[in-house]
Each structure stands twice: as C-alpha cells, then as structure tokens.
mmCIF file of C-alpha atoms in Angstrom:
data_model
loop_
_atom_site.group_PDB
_atom_site.id
_atom_site.type_symbol
_atom_site.label_atom_id
_atom_site.label_comp_id
_atom_site.label_asym_id
_atom_site.label_seq_id
_atom_site.Cartn_x
_atom_site.Cartn_y
_atom_site.Cartn_z
ATOM 1 C CA MET A 14 14.307 -30.655 28.971
ATOM 2 C CA THR A 15 12.740 -33.699 27.529
ATOM 3 C CA ARG A 16 12.275 -34.366 23.921
ATOM 4 C CA THR A 17 8.443 -34.263 24.253
ATOM 5 C CA ARG A 18 8.632 -30.752 25.836
ATOM 6 C CA ARG A 19 10.881 -29.438 23.080
ATOM 7 C CA ARG A 20 8.564 -30.793 20.422
ATOM 8 C CA GLY A 21 5.577 -29.226 22.171
ATOM 9 C CA ARG A 22 7.312 -25.871 22.327
ATOM 10 C CA LEU A 23 8.366 -26.169 18.741
ATOM 11 C CA LEU A 24 4.810 -26.954 17.672
ATOM 12 C CA GLY A 25 3.386 -24.144 19.739
ATOM 13 C CA GLY A 26 5.870 -21.654 18.181
ATOM 14 C CA ALA A 27 5.004 -22.801 14.731
ATOM 15 C CA SER A 28 1.324 -22.485 15.457
ATOM 16 C CA ILE A 29 1.741 -18.971 16.594
ATOM 17 C CA ALA A 30 3.895 -18.121 13.544
ATOM 18 C CA ALA A 31 1.356 -19.605 11.227
ATOM 19 C CA ALA A 32 -1.450 -17.621 12.809
ATOM 20 C CA VAL A 33 0.485 -14.382 12.468
ATOM 21 C CA VAL A 34 1.325 -15.111 8.832
ATOM 22 C CA SER A 35 -2.259 -15.938 8.146
ATOM 23 C CA ALA A 36 -3.562 -12.800 9.626
ATOM 24 C CA VAL A 37 -1.095 -10.721 7.732
ATOM 25 C CA ALA A 38 -2.028 -12.500 4.437
ATOM 26 C CA LEU A 39 -5.742 -11.951 5.111
ATOM 27 C CA TYR A 40 -5.206 -8.222 5.769
ATOM 28 C CA TRP A 41 -3.082 -7.807 2.625
ATOM 29 C CA LEU A 42 -5.203 -9.867 0.217
ATOM 30 C CA GLN A 43 -8.662 -8.984 1.564
ATOM 31 C CA PRO A 44 -10.218 -11.998 -0.253
ATOM 32 C CA TRP A 45 -13.735 -11.285 1.217
ATOM 33 C CA LYS A 46 -13.951 -8.205 -1.075
ATOM 34 C CA LEU A 47 -14.366 -10.475 -4.061
ATOM 35 C CA TRP A 48 -17.714 -11.285 -2.797
ATOM 36 C CA GLN A 49 -18.793 -7.930 -1.662
ATOM 37 C CA ASP A 50 -20.496 -5.561 -4.084
ATOM 38 C CA GLU A 51 -20.680 -1.822 -3.567
ATOM 39 C CA THR A 52 -23.172 -0.080 -5.926
ATOM 40 C CA VAL A 53 -23.023 3.713 -6.456
ATOM 41 C CA ARG A 54 -25.626 5.752 -8.248
ATOM 42 C CA GLU A 55 -24.420 9.293 -8.703
ATOM 43 C CA ALA A 56 -26.173 11.834 -10.998
ATOM 44 C CA LEU A 57 -24.103 13.803 -13.440
ATOM 45 C CA PRO A 58 -22.614 16.742 -11.396
ATOM 46 C CA ALA A 59 -23.933 20.273 -12.068
ATOM 47 C CA ALA A 60 -21.388 23.128 -12.434
ATOM 48 C CA ALA A 61 -20.009 24.642 -9.233
ATOM 49 C CA ALA A 62 -22.118 27.388 -7.766
ATOM 50 C CA PRO A 63 -20.875 30.917 -8.454
ATOM 51 C CA SER A 64 -19.323 32.773 -5.585
ATOM 52 C CA GLY A 65 -19.161 36.394 -4.768
ATOM 53 C CA PRO A 66 -21.280 39.285 -5.935
ATOM 54 C CA GLY A 67 -21.935 39.354 -9.653
ATOM 55 C CA ALA A 68 -20.100 35.987 -10.161
ATOM 56 C CA SER A 69 -21.158 33.853 -13.144
ATOM 57 C CA ALA A 70 -20.887 30.099 -13.180
ATOM 58 C CA ALA A 71 -20.289 30.027 -16.891
ATOM 59 C CA VAL A 72 -16.780 30.469 -18.323
ATOM 60 C CA PRO A 73 -16.510 32.407 -21.590
ATOM 61 C CA GLY A 74 -16.571 29.893 -24.450
ATOM 62 C CA ALA A 75 -17.751 27.063 -22.212
ATOM 63 C CA PRO A 76 -20.959 25.264 -23.056
ATOM 64 C CA ALA A 77 -24.214 26.170 -21.226
ATOM 65 C CA ALA A 78 -24.669 22.486 -20.256
ATOM 66 C CA PRO A 79 -22.275 19.628 -19.506
ATOM 67 C CA VAL A 80 -20.631 18.298 -22.718
ATOM 68 C CA THR A 81 -18.880 14.985 -23.247
ATOM 69 C CA VAL A 82 -15.449 15.680 -24.769
ATOM 70 C CA ALA A 83 -14.092 12.128 -24.782
ATOM 71 C CA ARG A 84 -15.411 8.722 -24.240
ATOM 72 C CA GLY A 85 -14.398 5.036 -24.160
ATOM 73 C CA THR A 86 -15.559 1.496 -23.282
ATOM 74 C CA LEU A 87 -13.951 -0.376 -20.540
ATOM 75 C CA ILE A 88 -12.163 -3.677 -21.311
ATOM 76 C CA SER A 89 -11.276 -6.351 -18.852
ATOM 77 C CA HIS A 90 -7.785 -6.956 -17.556
ATOM 78 C CA GLU A 91 -7.056 -8.726 -14.269
ATOM 79 C CA HIS A 92 -10.805 -8.931 -13.471
ATOM 80 C CA SER A 93 -13.919 -8.849 -15.693
ATOM 81 C CA THR A 94 -14.773 -5.184 -16.243
ATOM 82 C CA THR A 95 -17.459 -3.494 -18.322
ATOM 83 C CA GLY A 96 -19.042 -0.045 -18.590
ATOM 84 C CA THR A 97 -18.247 3.316 -20.201
ATOM 85 C CA VAL A 98 -16.065 6.181 -19.378
ATOM 86 C CA GLU A 99 -16.809 9.829 -20.194
ATOM 87 C CA LEU A 100 -14.774 12.891 -19.762
ATOM 88 C CA ILE A 101 -17.205 15.731 -19.343
ATOM 89 C CA ARG A 102 -16.706 19.523 -19.439
ATOM 90 C CA LEU A 103 -19.007 21.336 -17.058
ATOM 91 C CA PRO A 104 -20.317 24.966 -17.746
ATOM 92 C CA ASP A 105 -17.831 26.312 -15.167
ATOM 93 C CA GLY A 106 -14.920 25.029 -17.280
ATOM 94 C CA SER A 107 -13.971 22.138 -14.903
ATOM 95 C CA HIS A 108 -13.835 18.491 -16.002
ATOM 96 C CA THR A 109 -15.364 15.388 -14.465
ATOM 97 C CA LEU A 110 -14.587 11.733 -15.279
ATOM 98 C CA ARG A 111 -17.802 9.702 -15.219
ATOM 99 C CA LEU A 112 -17.940 5.878 -14.984
ATOM 100 C CA ALA A 113 -21.277 4.696 -16.235
ATOM 101 C CA ASN A 114 -22.776 1.206 -15.934
ATOM 102 C CA LEU A 115 -19.665 0.024 -14.253
ATOM 103 C CA GLU A 116 -19.333 -3.637 -13.351
ATOM 104 C CA THR A 117 -16.089 -5.021 -11.884
ATOM 105 C CA SER A 118 -14.747 -7.003 -9.007
ATOM 106 C CA ASN A 119 -14.184 -5.384 -5.816
ATOM 107 C CA GLY A 120 -10.704 -5.441 -4.455
ATOM 108 C CA PRO A 121 -8.178 -3.851 -2.052
ATOM 109 C CA ASP A 122 -6.983 -0.309 -2.796
ATOM 110 C CA LEU A 123 -8.770 0.245 -6.166
ATOM 111 C CA ARG A 124 -8.093 3.663 -7.812
ATOM 112 C CA VAL A 125 -9.377 5.528 -10.803
ATOM 113 C CA TRP A 126 -6.466 6.803 -12.915
ATOM 114 C CA LEU A 127 -6.096 9.003 -15.923
ATOM 115 C CA THR A 128 -3.066 7.784 -17.917
ATOM 116 C CA ASP A 129 -1.036 8.316 -21.100
ATOM 117 C CA ALA A 130 -0.638 4.521 -21.653
ATOM 118 C CA PRO A 131 -2.264 2.802 -24.634
ATOM 119 C CA VAL A 132 -4.883 0.371 -23.731
ATOM 120 C CA LYS A 133 -3.863 -3.227 -24.595
ATOM 121 C CA GLU A 134 -6.039 -6.286 -24.564
ATOM 122 C CA GLY A 135 -5.234 -9.257 -22.443
ATOM 123 C CA VAL A 136 -2.336 -9.766 -20.048
ATOM 124 C CA ALA A 137 -0.073 -7.396 -21.979
ATOM 125 C CA GLY A 138 -2.214 -4.517 -20.806
ATOM 126 C CA TRP A 139 -2.368 -5.411 -17.085
ATOM 127 C CA ARG A 140 0.635 -3.495 -15.893
ATOM 128 C CA VAL A 141 1.391 -0.706 -18.389
ATOM 129 C CA PHE A 142 -0.482 2.154 -16.772
ATOM 130 C CA ASP A 143 2.080 3.043 -14.101
ATOM 131 C CA ASP A 144 5.053 3.058 -16.690
ATOM 132 C CA GLY A 145 4.271 6.579 -17.825
ATOM 133 C CA LYS A 146 2.338 9.615 -16.910
ATOM 134 C CA HIS A 147 -0.733 9.045 -14.692
ATOM 135 C CA THR A 148 -2.813 10.823 -12.079
ATOM 136 C CA SER A 149 -5.089 9.285 -9.520
ATOM 137 C CA LEU A 150 -8.603 10.805 -9.342
ATOM 138 C CA GLY A 151 -9.229 8.951 -6.080
ATOM 139 C CA LYS A 152 -10.363 5.654 -4.640
ATOM 140 C CA LEU A 153 -12.941 3.714 -6.626
ATOM 141 C CA LYS A 154 -16.300 4.587 -4.879
ATOM 142 C CA GLY A 155 -17.907 1.255 -5.743
ATOM 143 C CA ASN A 156 -17.423 -1.754 -8.061
ATOM 144 C CA LYS A 157 -20.875 -1.197 -9.673
ATOM 145 C CA GLY A 158 -22.928 1.651 -10.925
ATOM 146 C CA ASP A 159 -22.524 5.285 -12.024
ATOM 147 C CA GLN A 160 -19.904 7.510 -10.331
ATOM 148 C CA ASN A 161 -18.122 10.764 -10.953
ATOM 149 C CA TYR A 162 -14.466 11.854 -10.229
ATOM 150 C CA PRO A 163 -13.628 15.595 -10.474
ATOM 151 C CA VAL A 164 -10.483 16.141 -12.496
ATOM 152 C CA PRO A 165 -8.199 18.592 -10.594
ATOM 153 C CA ALA A 166 -7.935 22.040 -12.253
ATOM 154 C CA ASP A 167 -4.136 21.658 -12.644
ATOM 155 C CA VAL A 168 -4.451 18.520 -14.717
ATOM 156 C CA ASN A 169 -4.027 19.088 -18.531
ATOM 157 C CA ILE A 170 -6.580 16.527 -19.927
ATOM 158 C CA ALA A 171 -4.726 16.632 -23.355
ATOM 159 C CA ASP A 172 -1.871 14.743 -21.570
ATOM 160 C CA PHE A 173 -3.912 11.663 -21.035
ATOM 161 C CA SER A 174 -5.442 9.147 -23.385
ATOM 162 C CA SER A 175 -6.867 6.397 -21.146
ATOM 163 C CA VAL A 176 -8.519 5.516 -17.846
ATOM 164 C CA THR A 177 -7.807 2.491 -15.664
ATOM 165 C CA ILE A 178 -9.349 0.982 -12.586
ATOM 166 C CA TRP A 179 -5.979 0.390 -10.891
ATOM 167 C CA CYS A 180 -5.336 -1.830 -7.927
ATOM 168 C CA ASP A 181 -2.545 0.017 -6.117
ATOM 169 C CA ARG A 182 -1.900 -2.845 -3.716
ATOM 170 C CA PHE A 183 -0.872 -5.322 -6.518
ATOM 171 C CA ASP A 184 0.134 -2.886 -9.340
ATOM 172 C CA VAL A 185 -2.476 -4.225 -11.800
ATOM 173 C CA SER A 186 -5.225 -2.918 -13.977
ATOM 174 C CA PHE A 187 -8.688 -4.397 -13.324
ATOM 175 C CA GLY A 188 -10.014 -2.885 -16.489
ATOM 176 C CA ALA A 189 -9.299 0.161 -18.790
ATOM 177 C CA ALA A 190 -10.616 2.278 -21.521
ATOM 178 C CA GLY A 191 -9.028 4.436 -24.219
ATOM 179 C CA LEU A 192 -10.454 7.999 -24.419
ATOM 180 C CA ALA A 193 -11.529 9.106 -27.869
ATOM 181 C CA ALA A 194 -12.489 12.694 -28.600
ATOM 182 C CA VAL A 195 -16.207 13.206 -29.357
#
C-alpha cells in the first residue's frame, strides 16, 4: 500500500471518529436549549375532588382554601435564575410546590428538588444539594412562568429546607431558594 493511500485512510478514519465524537457531544450537552425558552402558565391547583359517597375534600384541621406554609426567593447559581417558590397546603391536606415568575436558562435534564441543604450564594452553592437528603418533584416543565409540582404524600415536608432547579446531567444547581415558614 502506498503512503498516500495510508494517509487517506488515516484521514478518513479520523474524520469518522471526529463526527461520532461531535454527535455524542451535541447529544450530551444539548447547547441549542440555551436559546429555547419554554413558558408555562399554570394556575394554582385546586384540592383533589372527593371520591366515594359522602366523601369530603377537606381534611379536619386543614384550611378551607390553599394556604402558603413556606416561601423563598430564587437566587442564581450556575445560570441566572429569578422567581419565587411557595410550598402550599391544599384543603385536602396535600402539598404543592409552586414556582412563580420563574426565569432561568433552559438546559438538559433539569429537575425540581426539595432538599435539606442550606442555600449558599455563588459557586459554593452550586453542588451542595445532592450531598444530603433530597427528593425530586419531577422534570422542570419550562424555564419561564408559573408552575406547580405536587409533593408526594409520603414526603415529610419538615425534612426539607430548600428548593433547587437541579441539572441532573451535570450535577449542578441552576438556582435555589431557602424555604422560610410563613
């Protein structure tokens, strides 16, 4: 085989390898999401409808209307993030986490987490939320707007003191808020 043929095959193989690496990197990083906004405008949820004959939606001792039991203001971490967070108790005794006026970057694999970690400003706060107790309330529905996340009935809300918009792909917080009782 001549030297020119070997060089051609080597360059062809390198080109194929570079294309595969580029495709994997694009899939993993998903950079186009930084320029795509998804706005969600959900109303505050009502209590679950009663089921069965004679059932009542209200739980004894629960308020007749939704009540905010804790709230916080989002701060920026890895990406600029603003908005408020409210933990709301519904008349049926269930809880919902509400993100209001949310503004953050879009990204791959963003989640809403309840955590027990303290909220720290700056780079020191970017990676603390997966160190202790945390529970995912689901994928972030959109990077802008108002959205609700039901808190599972088996979650003891007293165990959690903060909320983060967590990028599960890169293990980093986009933004977070401490929850203060109201």
